[in-house]
Amino acid sequence: MRFDIITVLPELLESPFSHSILKRAREKNLLEVYCHNLRDYASGKHRQVDDYQFGGGAGMVMKVEPLAACIEQLCSERKYDEIIYTTPDGQTLNQSACNRLSMLENVLIICGHYKGIDERIRNQYVTLEISIGDYVLSGGELAAAIIVDAVGRLLPGVLNDETSALFDSFQDDLLAPPVYTRPAEWQGQKVPDILLSGNDKLIAEWRHEQSLERTRTRRPDLYEKYIKGHGE
Ligand code: ADE
């Protein structure tokens, strides 16, 4: 899968894809990530990418021309399955959206800044608007990094144990159960006996019950959805 990211701060996106799981995914060519500096598509001495907003008001708006030039150039090189704009007024990212995106081949992400991008770019090119939560970031780069991370780890072959993504929180609308590693006892806290029992069936049942309980107490909204879907 390939991500192209349009940004005014390419340096901000150097680190997130250069470590651990995503680094290995890129080395194995399962994941490609390319950042494009919007300023390279801006004209004039100052290579200006933003301007005052019509109608007045505080905050700058990202200009149409550099964005259009960059998007047109990238779209002439390949067909994108989605052109995403990261914005607090987009649909909130969740696991099922990540699952769907992980099945695509080419995705372009536009990172917003300042007051956002000129509405006409949204109308003309953007196919999907994604928010990573109900709070405002100083720019879309961290949101783009989160999208690439959450989607990239789902690509077949990226995780060592391919089944492990299947047991993530949210994959079945439930939160993940608690996990433990050695030592079996620490400061008086014992690992539940069942996990030491070696009985895979009972362990699976215990994990499912824990998932249910955790979801019920922490995310009643997800729990309702799960119960409706599964009739438990
Ligand atoms: N840009 C600024 N805030 C954002 C958010 N919450 N999600 C996605 N992009 C953003």
PDB file of C-alpha atoms in Angstrom, residues 76-206:
ATOM      1  CA  SER A  76      -1.173  12.417 -13.049  1.00  0.00           C
ATOM      2  CA  GLU A  77       1.272   9.809 -11.727  1.00  0.00           C
ATOM      3  CA  ARG A  78      -1.217   7.336 -10.244  1.00  0.00           C
ATOM      4  CA  LYS A  79      -4.868   6.846  -9.479  1.00  0.00           C
ATOM      5  CA  TYR A  80      -5.786   7.353  -5.835  1.00  0.00           C
ATOM      6  CA  ASP A  81      -8.438   5.204  -4.193  1.00  0.00           C
ATOM      7  CA  GLU A  82      -9.066   7.963  -1.658  1.00  0.00           C
ATOM      8  CA  ILE A  83      -7.954  11.557  -1.271  1.00  0.00           C
ATOM      9  CA  ILE A  84      -8.160  12.251   2.441  1.00  0.00           C
ATOM     10  CA  TYR A  85      -8.195  15.630   4.133  1.00  0.00           C
ATOM     11  CA  THR A  86      -7.394  15.578   7.865  1.00  0.00           C
ATOM     12  CA  THR A  87      -9.726  17.973   9.628  1.00  0.00           C
ATOM     13  CA  PRO A  88     -11.594  18.220  12.944  1.00  0.00           C
ATOM     14  CA  ASP A  89     -14.898  18.397  11.037  1.00  0.00           C
ATOM     15  CA  GLY A  90     -14.308  15.085   9.250  1.00  0.00           C
ATOM     16  CA  GLN A  91     -15.731  11.710  10.254  1.00  0.00           C
ATOM     17  CA  THR A  92     -14.036  10.342  13.340  1.00  0.00           C
ATOM     18  CA  LEU A  93     -11.470   7.658  12.601  1.00  0.00           C
ATOM     19  CA  ASN A  94     -12.330   4.224  13.947  1.00  0.00           C
ATOM     20  CA  GLN A  95     -11.128   0.677  13.509  1.00  0.00           C
ATOM     21  CA  SER A  96     -13.600  -0.229  10.803  1.00  0.00           C
ATOM     22  CA  ALA A  97     -12.503   2.774   8.721  1.00  0.00           C
ATOM     23  CA  CYS A  98      -8.889   1.634   9.211  1.00  0.00           C
ATOM     24  CA  ASN A  99      -9.796  -1.889   8.122  1.00  0.00           C
ATOM     25  CA  ARG A 100     -11.412  -0.547   4.981  1.00  0.00           C
ATOM     26  CA  LEU A 101      -8.499   1.768   4.170  1.00  0.00           C
ATOM     27  CA  SER A 102      -6.026  -1.099   4.624  1.00  0.00           C
ATOM     28  CA  MET A 103      -7.566  -2.775   1.585  1.00  0.00           C
ATOM     29  CA  LEU A 104      -6.759   0.154  -0.721  1.00  0.00           C
ATOM     30  CA  GLU A 105      -3.657   0.532  -2.857  1.00  0.00           C
ATOM     31  CA  ASN A 106      -3.004   4.270  -3.168  1.00  0.00           C
ATOM     32  CA  VAL A 107      -4.105   6.897  -0.685  1.00  0.00           C
ATOM     33  CA  LEU A 108      -3.317  10.594  -0.766  1.00  0.00           C
ATOM     34  CA  ILE A 109      -3.515  12.586   2.471  1.00  0.00           C
ATOM     35  CA  ILE A 110      -3.685  16.381   2.579  1.00  0.00           C
ATOM     36  CA  CYS A 111      -2.601  17.886   5.895  1.00  0.00           C
ATOM     37  CA  GLY A 112      -4.380  21.092   6.801  1.00  0.00           C
ATOM     38  CA  HIS A 113      -2.871  24.029   8.702  1.00  0.00           C
ATOM     39  CA  TYR A 114      -3.958  27.372  10.080  1.00  0.00           C
ATOM     40  CA  LYS A 115      -7.726  27.767   9.571  1.00  0.00           C
ATOM     41  CA  GLY A 116      -7.757  24.925   7.061  1.00  0.00           C
ATOM     42  CA  ILE A 117      -7.738  24.636   3.293  1.00  0.00           C
ATOM     43  CA  ASP A 118      -9.808  26.629   0.810  1.00  0.00           C
ATOM     44  CA  GLU A 119     -13.224  24.968   0.565  1.00  0.00           C
ATOM     45  CA  ARG A 120     -12.898  24.644  -3.217  1.00  0.00           C
ATOM     46  CA  ILE A 121     -10.091  22.091  -2.825  1.00  0.00           C
ATOM     47  CA  ARG A 122     -12.395  20.015  -0.655  1.00  0.00           C
ATOM     48  CA  ASN A 123     -15.136  20.232  -3.263  1.00  0.00           C
ATOM     49  CA  GLN A 124     -12.862  19.473  -6.166  1.00  0.00           C
ATOM     50  CA  TYR A 125     -10.565  16.700  -4.976  1.00  0.00           C
ATOM     51  CA  VAL A 126     -11.209  15.386  -1.482  1.00  0.00           C
ATOM     52  CA  THR A 127     -13.081  12.068  -1.269  1.00  0.00           C
ATOM     53  CA  LEU A 128     -12.849  11.474   2.482  1.00  0.00           C
ATOM     54  CA  GLU A 129     -12.480  13.827   5.458  1.00  0.00           C
ATOM     55  CA  ILE A 130     -11.084  12.324   8.645  1.00  0.00           C
ATOM     56  CA  SER A 131     -10.856  13.650  12.186  1.00  0.00           C
ATOM     57  CA  ILE A 132      -8.865  11.768  14.804  1.00  0.00           C
ATOM     58  CA  GLY A 133     -10.995  13.101  17.647  1.00  0.00           C
ATOM     59  CA  ASP A 134     -12.966  16.026  18.999  1.00  0.00           C
ATOM     60  CA  TYR A 135     -10.054  18.350  19.671  1.00  0.00           C
ATOM     61  CA  VAL A 136      -8.055  20.684  17.474  1.00  0.00           C
ATOM     62  CA  LEU A 137      -4.436  19.984  16.527  1.00  0.00           C
ATOM     63  CA  SER A 138      -2.080  22.669  15.282  1.00  0.00           C
ATOM     64  CA  GLY A 139      -1.859  20.853  11.950  1.00  0.00           C
ATOM     65  CA  GLY A 140      -2.972  17.706  10.168  1.00  0.00           C
ATOM     66  CA  GLU A 141       0.429  15.990  10.176  1.00  0.00           C
ATOM     67  CA  LEU A 142      -0.034  14.117  13.440  1.00  0.00           C
ATOM     68  CA  ALA A 143      -3.473  13.016  12.279  1.00  0.00           C
ATOM     69  CA  ALA A 144      -1.937  11.765   9.010  1.00  0.00           C
ATOM     70  CA  ALA A 145       0.719   9.881  10.985  1.00  0.00           C
ATOM     71  CA  ILE A 146      -1.997   8.237  13.064  1.00  0.00           C
ATOM     72  CA  ILE A 147      -3.914   7.175   9.972  1.00  0.00           C
ATOM     73  CA  VAL A 148      -0.790   5.667   8.360  1.00  0.00           C
ATOM     74  CA  ASP A 149       0.148   3.903  11.601  1.00  0.00           C
ATOM     75  CA  ALA A 150      -3.297   2.477  12.327  1.00  0.00           C
ATOM     76  CA  VAL A 151      -3.764   1.349   8.722  1.00  0.00           C
ATOM     77  CA  GLY A 152      -0.187   0.272   8.004  1.00  0.00           C
ATOM     78  CA  ARG A 153      -0.060  -2.247  10.841  1.00  0.00           C
ATOM     79  CA  LEU A 154      -3.108  -4.005   9.397  1.00  0.00           C
ATOM     80  CA  LEU A 155      -1.443  -4.797   6.064  1.00  0.00           C
ATOM     81  CA  PRO A 156      -0.864  -8.533   5.614  1.00  0.00           C
ATOM     82  CA  GLY A 157       2.655  -9.504   6.676  1.00  0.00           C
ATOM     83  CA  VAL A 158       3.329  -6.347   8.687  1.00  0.00           C
ATOM     84  CA  LEU A 159       2.746  -7.786  12.145  1.00  0.00           C
ATOM     85  CA  ASN A 160       4.983 -10.712  13.037  1.00  0.00           C
ATOM     86  CA  ASP A 161       2.130 -12.788  14.377  1.00  0.00           C
ATOM     87  CA  GLU A 162      -0.442 -12.184  11.687  1.00  0.00           C
ATOM     88  CA  THR A 163      -3.306 -13.103  13.944  1.00  0.00           C
ATOM     89  CA  SER A 164      -2.484 -10.484  16.544  1.00  0.00           C
ATOM     90  CA  ALA A 165      -4.356  -7.630  14.842  1.00  0.00           C
ATOM     91  CA  LEU A 166      -7.454  -9.801  14.974  1.00  0.00           C
ATOM     92  CA  PHE A 167      -7.397  -9.609  18.748  1.00  0.00           C
ATOM     93  CA  ASP A 168      -6.868  -5.862  19.010  1.00  0.00           C
ATOM     94  CA  SER A 169      -9.319  -3.719  20.872  1.00  0.00           C
ATOM     95  CA  PHE A 170     -12.217  -2.761  18.552  1.00  0.00           C
ATOM     96  CA  GLN A 171     -11.678  -5.538  15.977  1.00  0.00           C
ATOM     97  CA  ASP A 172     -14.892  -7.172  17.176  1.00  0.00           C
ATOM     98  CA  ASP A 173     -16.385  -4.005  18.698  1.00  0.00           C
ATOM     99  CA  LEU A 174     -14.984  -4.954  22.108  1.00  0.00           C
ATOM    100  CA  LEU A 175     -12.046  -3.591  24.065  1.00  0.00           C
ATOM    101  CA  ALA A 176      -9.113  -5.963  24.532  1.00  0.00           C
ATOM    102  CA  PRO A 177      -8.840  -7.953  27.792  1.00  0.00           C
ATOM    103  CA  PRO A 178      -6.076  -7.263  30.356  1.00  0.00           C
ATOM    104  CA  VAL A 179      -2.684  -8.825  29.610  1.00  0.00           C
ATOM    105  CA  TYR A 180       0.186  -9.886  31.878  1.00  0.00           C
ATOM    106  CA  THR A 181       3.753 -11.065  31.578  1.00  0.00           C
ATOM    107  CA  ARG A 182       6.347 -12.320  34.081  1.00  0.00           C
ATOM    108  CA  PRO A 183       6.667 -12.238  37.047  1.00  0.00           C
ATOM    109  CA  ALA A 184       3.494 -14.103  38.034  1.00  0.00           C
ATOM    110  CA  GLU A 185       3.346 -12.059  41.227  1.00  0.00           C
ATOM    111  CA  TRP A 186       4.433  -8.438  41.691  1.00  0.00           C
ATOM    112  CA  GLN A 187       4.010  -6.339  44.823  1.00  0.00           C
ATOM    113  CA  GLY A 188       1.248  -8.620  46.035  1.00  0.00           C
ATOM    114  CA  GLN A 189      -0.635  -8.504  42.719  1.00  0.00           C
ATOM    115  CA  LYS A 190      -1.081 -11.958  41.221  1.00  0.00           C
ATOM    116  CA  VAL A 191      -1.676 -12.845  37.596  1.00  0.00           C
ATOM    117  CA  PRO A 192      -5.127 -14.525  37.397  1.00  0.00           C
ATOM    118  CA  ASP A 193      -4.686 -18.285  37.954  1.00  0.00           C
ATOM    119  CA  ILE A 194      -6.603 -19.120  34.793  1.00  0.00           C
ATOM    120  CA  LEU A 195      -3.852 -17.594  32.624  1.00  0.00           C
ATOM    121  CA  LEU A 196      -1.338 -19.963  34.203  1.00  0.00           C
ATOM    122  CA  SER A 197      -3.613 -23.001  33.829  1.00  0.00           C
ATOM    123  CA  GLY A 198      -2.576 -23.970  30.296  1.00  0.00           C
ATOM    124  CA  ASN A 199      -6.244 -24.579  29.446  1.00  0.00           C
ATOM    125  CA  ASP A 200      -6.676 -22.727  26.139  1.00  0.00           C
ATOM    126  CA  LYS A 201     -10.451 -23.057  26.057  1.00  0.00           C
ATOM    127  CA  LEU A 202     -10.945 -21.652  29.551  1.00  0.00           C
ATOM    128  CA  ILE A 203      -8.415 -18.897  28.856  1.00  0.00           C
ATOM    129  CA  ALA A 204     -10.291 -17.874  25.691  1.00  0.00           C
ATOM    130  CA  GLU A 205     -13.568 -17.809  27.657  1.00  0.00           C
ATOM    131  CA  TRP A 206     -11.998 -15.747  30.438  1.00  0.00           C
TER     132      TRP A 206
END
